[in-house]
């Protein structure tokens, strides 16, 4: 039987729709109790799907439209507004979606913090949104289905999708692609190591290049890991364009050849997304004078068939029954943790308290309490603390604090 989500995606993968895909942060939902609760949509995207809002002469132009959350059988009349008082003597210049219905809306449900969500804007013949359809992924299977379609979506990142035959999307998508290029870590073709253009580099090689571009040794580990992740994404995208775009322009002999190339690109993106945070973490451990196999082991075997991301001080110490259990630590690394945190509970059975490093932008209090009851300690880069509920923030651990704890 075809999953309902696959049928839904088939419906919106047609001319007329522009899809905006992101992960819900604590500032998007009611997890943080924000007075401006509602999913963030970049101004360029929102004004792109609501061109009638582009009126500087009118103060705070708005429009109302129907929004259907098809994954939860929910409907609301939602308001799109451009707060433009910058052009009327003020300073504000942002666009927002409001009026989701408060706590009754699945989009504002704190327990959906971290979930992957797709906004499918259906445009009319004037390129104006008539209606918006939404799908909030409920589990990892649904997230995999969406990411098999658009590629991996990390916390804090977003993606748009449109049918190539849809003229209304072309200007918006061109602007979006410009935003992803020519930033500080973007590499022009002549700046890319020649060997990379012939043989795609490993994830570790890209990390090393990122460190070269962003040494940042004076920054605390928490800020360093965030800035390097952003830089590495730019390096990866610039390399992907330099290698793949010329191949795409040459065309394909048949559909199978095209699908094979597309699948290769998608798998490479998934691989990069899956291991990036872990490799950055290891690099920072080394920079903080933690020696591999002395102070930590990367990808060790704790028990047969079980491989936590990091053990401290080493795999050898862990397997030594005479080594004090109180001096052992484990760190799992997961980009998102909404549903995946439970995967670490059976790793490193000698260690009761599991540490989990994530860059997910917030969790609900319910999710956090579940983790706490299971002896999971969240480690979150300090710049992301503001994405978490105030009540939770004092119980989060920074990466810097974790490193100091390991050293002592």
XYZ file of C-alpha atoms in Angstrom:
408
model
C 0.000 0.000 0.000
C 1.365 3.426 -0.969
C 2.052 5.610 2.091
C -0.242 8.631 2.272
C 2.747 10.996 2.225
C 3.996 9.621 -1.111
C 0.600 10.288 -2.687
C 0.632 13.781 -1.194
C 4.075 14.506 -2.645
C 2.902 13.253 -6.050
C 0.092 15.839 -5.845
C 2.367 18.804 -5.104
C 5.164 17.783 -7.511
C 3.254 19.424 -10.342
C 3.355 22.805 -12.113
C 1.565 25.374 -9.984
C 3.230 24.551 -6.677
C 6.270 26.064 -4.994
C 7.383 23.995 -1.998
C 9.323 25.392 0.956
C 10.909 22.751 3.211
C 12.494 23.249 6.632
C 12.704 21.839 10.162
C 10.576 23.443 12.851
C 12.647 25.231 15.486
C 11.676 26.093 19.047
C 11.060 29.649 17.834
C 8.666 28.369 15.145
C 6.486 26.369 17.529
C 5.181 27.304 20.980
C 8.087 25.460 22.621
C 9.708 28.769 23.584
C 6.477 30.587 24.387
C 7.327 33.157 21.723
C 4.764 35.908 21.233
C 5.484 35.685 17.505
C 4.973 31.940 17.274
C 4.728 30.696 13.718
C 7.093 29.039 11.235
C 9.742 31.344 9.842
C 9.612 31.870 6.084
C 12.328 34.090 4.530
C 10.980 37.421 3.320
C 12.206 36.731 -0.215
C 10.224 33.475 -0.327
C 7.075 34.902 1.238
C 6.994 37.949 -1.050
C 7.766 35.606 -3.934
C 4.628 33.515 -3.389
C 2.558 36.589 -2.408
C 3.680 39.220 -4.965
C 0.705 41.456 -4.102
C 2.459 42.204 -0.789
C 5.319 43.990 -2.590
C 3.918 47.443 -2.021
C 6.254 49.834 -0.214
C 3.705 52.642 -0.382
C 1.181 50.723 1.734
C 2.152 50.289 5.378
C 2.219 46.634 6.493
C 0.312 45.138 3.527
C -1.289 41.777 4.257
C -3.350 39.023 2.689
C -5.423 36.160 4.111
C -5.450 32.658 2.624
C -6.472 29.095 3.487
C -3.799 26.821 4.924
C -4.484 23.093 5.132
C -2.266 20.879 7.305
C -3.020 17.696 5.359
C -0.916 15.514 7.673
C -3.176 16.407 10.608
C -6.537 17.145 8.933
C -6.310 20.746 10.132
C -7.343 24.002 8.435
C -6.953 27.698 9.247
C -7.294 31.032 7.532
C -3.751 32.376 7.837
C -2.388 35.881 7.373
C 0.711 36.772 5.369
C 2.019 40.241 6.235
C 4.988 42.400 5.300
C 5.964 44.594 8.234
C 7.553 47.383 6.206
C 7.591 50.410 8.506
C 11.260 50.835 7.540
C 9.789 52.695 4.570
C 7.412 54.674 6.805
C 9.775 56.144 9.382
C 10.473 52.955 11.366
C 13.092 50.189 11.294
C 11.122 46.966 10.805
C 11.396 45.121 7.489
C 10.270 41.495 7.757
C 7.530 39.240 6.440
C 5.676 36.707 8.562
C 2.836 34.209 8.598
C 0.442 34.610 11.532
C -2.942 33.454 12.860
C -2.298 29.691 12.924
C -4.804 29.118 15.704
C -2.516 29.023 18.724
C -1.969 25.775 20.604
C -4.609 24.022 18.501
C -2.365 24.133 15.428
C -0.091 21.178 14.737
C 2.474 23.667 13.342
C 2.726 25.285 16.786
C 2.683 22.036 18.783
C 5.861 22.051 20.919
C 6.221 18.293 20.396
C 6.657 18.920 16.669
C 9.821 20.943 17.336
C 12.540 19.480 15.127
C 10.059 17.919 12.693
C 10.580 18.220 8.938
C 7.757 20.217 7.334
C 6.764 20.942 3.728
C 4.772 24.055 2.772
C 3.278 23.636 -0.711
C 2.055 27.003 -2.029
C -0.422 26.634 -4.922
C -0.194 29.691 -7.198
C -2.803 31.002 -9.640
C -2.191 32.325 -13.158
C -1.071 35.671 -11.652
C 1.611 33.888 -9.607
C -0.306 34.620 -6.393
C -0.851 31.936 -3.724
C -4.416 30.658 -3.670
C -3.947 28.082 -0.939
C -1.136 26.464 1.009
C -0.953 22.756 1.812
C 1.317 21.547 4.607
C 2.736 18.204 5.665
C 4.447 17.767 9.039
C 6.515 14.573 9.163
C 5.550 12.378 12.106
C 8.528 9.997 12.164
C 11.858 9.065 10.580
C 10.210 7.108 7.758
C 8.289 10.180 6.591
C 11.419 12.313 6.901
C 13.330 9.847 4.735
C 10.590 10.002 2.102
C 10.827 13.807 1.954
C 14.642 13.828 1.939
C 14.698 11.210 -0.826
C 12.765 13.808 -2.815
C 14.563 17.089 -1.988
C 17.797 15.998 -0.298
C 18.826 16.315 3.359
C 17.571 19.315 5.351
C 19.654 20.205 8.392
C 18.416 22.377 11.279
C 18.578 26.055 10.366
C 18.625 25.301 6.631
C 15.763 25.368 4.137
C 15.106 24.298 0.577
C 12.638 25.170 -2.143
C 11.340 22.898 -4.883
C 9.355 23.618 -8.031
C 8.518 21.976 -11.330
C 10.898 23.091 -14.093
C 7.945 23.981 -16.329
C 6.482 26.413 -13.785
C 7.356 29.931 -14.960
C 6.134 31.650 -11.776
C 8.922 29.999 -9.792
C 11.870 30.998 -11.956
C 12.583 34.463 -10.512
C 12.144 33.302 -6.929
C 14.370 30.257 -7.415
C 17.071 32.270 -9.183
C 17.192 34.660 -6.214
C 17.291 31.727 -3.811
C 20.199 30.111 -5.641
C 22.095 33.422 -5.543
C 21.720 33.414 -1.760
C 23.509 30.062 -1.607
C 26.486 31.217 -3.643
C 29.316 33.694 -3.509
C 29.448 33.808 0.283
C 32.680 33.886 2.240
C 33.481 30.169 1.927
C 32.231 29.698 -1.620
C 35.020 28.378 -3.846
C 35.309 29.435 -7.456
C 36.453 26.682 -9.794
C 40.052 27.893 -9.805
C 40.083 27.851 -5.990
C 39.063 24.198 -5.760
C 41.941 21.709 -5.376
C 42.466 20.175 -8.833
C 42.310 16.643 -7.536
C 38.800 17.277 -6.209
C 37.480 17.980 -9.693
C 38.683 14.566 -10.865
C 37.951 12.490 -7.768
C 35.368 13.689 -5.275
C 37.035 14.304 -1.885
C 36.097 12.455 1.287
C 34.107 14.159 4.014
C 37.275 14.476 6.079
C 39.100 16.260 3.244
C 36.266 18.795 3.006
C 36.393 19.299 6.783
C 40.160 19.974 6.554
C 39.527 22.574 3.832
C 36.875 24.175 6.024
C 39.326 24.402 8.924
C 41.786 26.056 6.561
C 39.164 28.656 5.630
C 37.832 29.013 9.175
C 40.673 28.269 11.611
C 38.735 30.165 14.334
C 40.990 28.809 17.078
C 40.287 31.859 19.225
C 36.568 31.121 19.214
C 35.047 28.909 21.886
C 34.243 25.365 20.643
C 30.495 26.100 20.577
C 30.748 29.055 18.216
C 33.533 27.396 16.241
C 31.456 24.328 15.389
C 28.477 26.419 14.229
C 30.574 28.697 11.998
C 32.473 25.792 10.492
C 29.299 23.873 9.713
C 28.003 26.891 7.816
C 31.318 27.287 5.993
C 31.538 23.596 5.117
C 28.062 23.675 3.547
C 29.209 26.499 1.244
C 32.366 24.571 0.309
C 30.321 21.450 -0.426
C 27.753 23.311 -2.561
C 30.427 25.166 -4.558
C 32.255 21.895 -5.245
C 29.022 20.162 -6.206
C 28.208 22.906 -8.714
C 31.721 22.859 -10.208
C 31.707 19.068 -10.643
C 28.105 18.204 -11.413
C 26.734 21.177 -13.328
C 29.018 20.696 -16.377
C 27.987 17.029 -16.478
C 24.316 17.960 -16.312
C 24.668 20.517 -19.123
C 26.099 17.825 -21.401
C 22.834 15.926 -21.131
C 22.111 12.216 -20.786
C 21.745 9.322 -23.198
C 18.623 7.998 -21.505
C 16.436 8.199 -18.403
C 18.386 5.511 -16.548
C 21.630 7.459 -16.939
C 19.940 10.601 -15.628
C 18.419 8.785 -12.633
C 21.749 7.183 -11.797
C 23.471 10.607 -11.753
C 20.703 12.150 -9.660
C 20.813 9.287 -7.179
C 24.582 9.614 -6.865
C 24.262 13.340 -6.064
C 21.505 12.699 -3.517
C 23.442 9.934 -1.755
C 26.523 12.140 -1.550
C 24.433 14.894 0.049
C 23.004 12.454 2.578
C 26.440 11.111 3.422
C 27.787 14.609 3.951
C 24.840 15.574 6.158
C 25.070 12.378 8.204
C 28.764 12.574 9.095
C 29.550 16.281 8.961
C 28.773 17.176 12.585
C 30.623 14.114 13.867
C 33.785 14.956 11.894
C 33.686 18.597 12.984
C 33.356 17.448 16.599
C 36.384 15.191 16.298
C 38.444 18.000 14.756
C 37.576 20.301 17.662
C 38.502 17.611 20.204
C 41.937 17.411 18.598
C 42.287 21.192 18.598
C 41.401 21.225 22.302
C 44.352 18.921 23.000
C 42.395 15.697 23.357
C 44.469 12.921 21.824
C 42.757 10.114 19.952
C 43.160 6.687 21.627
C 44.457 8.444 24.754
C 41.629 10.810 25.707
C 38.922 9.561 23.336
C 38.107 6.865 20.781
C 36.162 7.654 17.619
C 33.739 5.015 16.313
C 34.850 2.400 18.862
C 33.091 -0.882 19.557
C 31.531 -0.809 23.026
C 29.762 -4.161 22.725
C 29.512 -6.547 19.805
C 27.685 -4.787 16.990
C 27.441 -1.500 18.921
C 29.505 1.538 17.932
C 28.919 4.800 19.783
C 30.379 7.881 18.112
C 32.833 8.679 20.900
C 34.032 6.951 24.075
C 36.149 8.628 26.759
C 38.923 8.044 27.615
C 39.217 5.134 25.175
C 37.787 1.880 23.880
C 40.549 0.044 25.752
C 39.537 1.643 29.055
C 35.884 0.839 28.404
C 36.648 -2.844 27.816
C 38.833 -3.024 30.911
C 36.483 -4.243 33.652
C 38.884 -2.866 36.250
C 38.645 0.700 34.915
C 36.268 2.783 37.095
C 32.864 3.079 35.447
C 32.498 6.555 36.940
C 35.399 7.734 34.766
C 33.827 6.560 31.501
C 31.806 8.829 29.224
C 30.015 8.426 25.922
C 29.057 11.077 23.396
C 26.606 10.436 20.577
C 26.371 12.999 17.763
C 23.093 13.528 15.917
C 22.175 16.499 13.756
C 18.546 16.115 14.840
C 17.304 14.332 17.929
C 13.494 14.541 17.887
C 13.005 10.800 17.324
C 16.592 9.620 17.059
C 17.721 10.134 20.645
C 16.327 6.736 21.660
C 18.799 5.044 19.304
C 21.656 5.741 21.715
C 20.110 4.146 24.820
C 21.580 0.698 24.157
C 25.045 1.951 23.238
C 27.883 1.651 25.775
C 25.962 -0.391 28.343
C 28.503 0.280 31.114
C 27.695 3.998 30.971
C 24.355 4.960 32.482
C 24.389 8.672 31.596
C 24.561 9.186 27.836
C 25.670 12.509 26.380
C 24.098 13.566 23.082
C 25.420 16.438 20.960
C 22.843 17.929 18.600
C 22.296 21.081 16.559
C 18.518 20.672 16.517
C 16.997 24.084 17.152
C 14.985 23.284 20.254
C 12.948 20.486 21.821
C 9.659 20.527 23.692
C 9.590 20.205 27.454
C 7.895 16.808 27.041
C 10.686 15.578 24.781
C 13.354 16.906 27.122
C 11.764 15.285 30.182
C 11.660 11.940 28.361
C 15.376 12.244 27.633
C 16.107 13.202 31.214
C 14.218 10.171 32.578
C 16.307 7.993 30.263
C 19.554 9.571 31.580
C 20.324 11.417 28.348
C 22.195 14.703 28.753
C 21.758 17.090 25.832
C 24.912 18.863 24.663
C 24.042 21.890 22.520
C 26.307 24.603 21.056
C 25.709 27.706 23.167
C 24.541 29.956 20.246
C 21.522 27.626 19.876
C 20.400 27.877 23.508
C 17.988 30.696 22.633
C 16.063 28.227 20.451
C 15.207 26.134 23.538
C 12.536 26.826 26.181
C 13.854 29.044 28.996
C 13.041 26.358 31.556
C 15.308 23.875 29.735
C 18.303 26.121 28.998
C 19.947 25.811 32.453
C 19.914 22.025 32.042
C 21.649 22.019 28.665
C 25.388 21.454 28.498
C 27.643 23.402 26.147
C 30.283 21.675 24.042
C 32.951 23.674 25.862
C 31.645 22.461 29.230
C 31.607 18.863 28.023
C 35.216 19.098 26.847
C 36.289 20.541 30.213
C 34.418 17.728 31.963
C 36.229 15.130 29.882
C 39.603 16.726 30.573
C 39.081 16.634 34.350
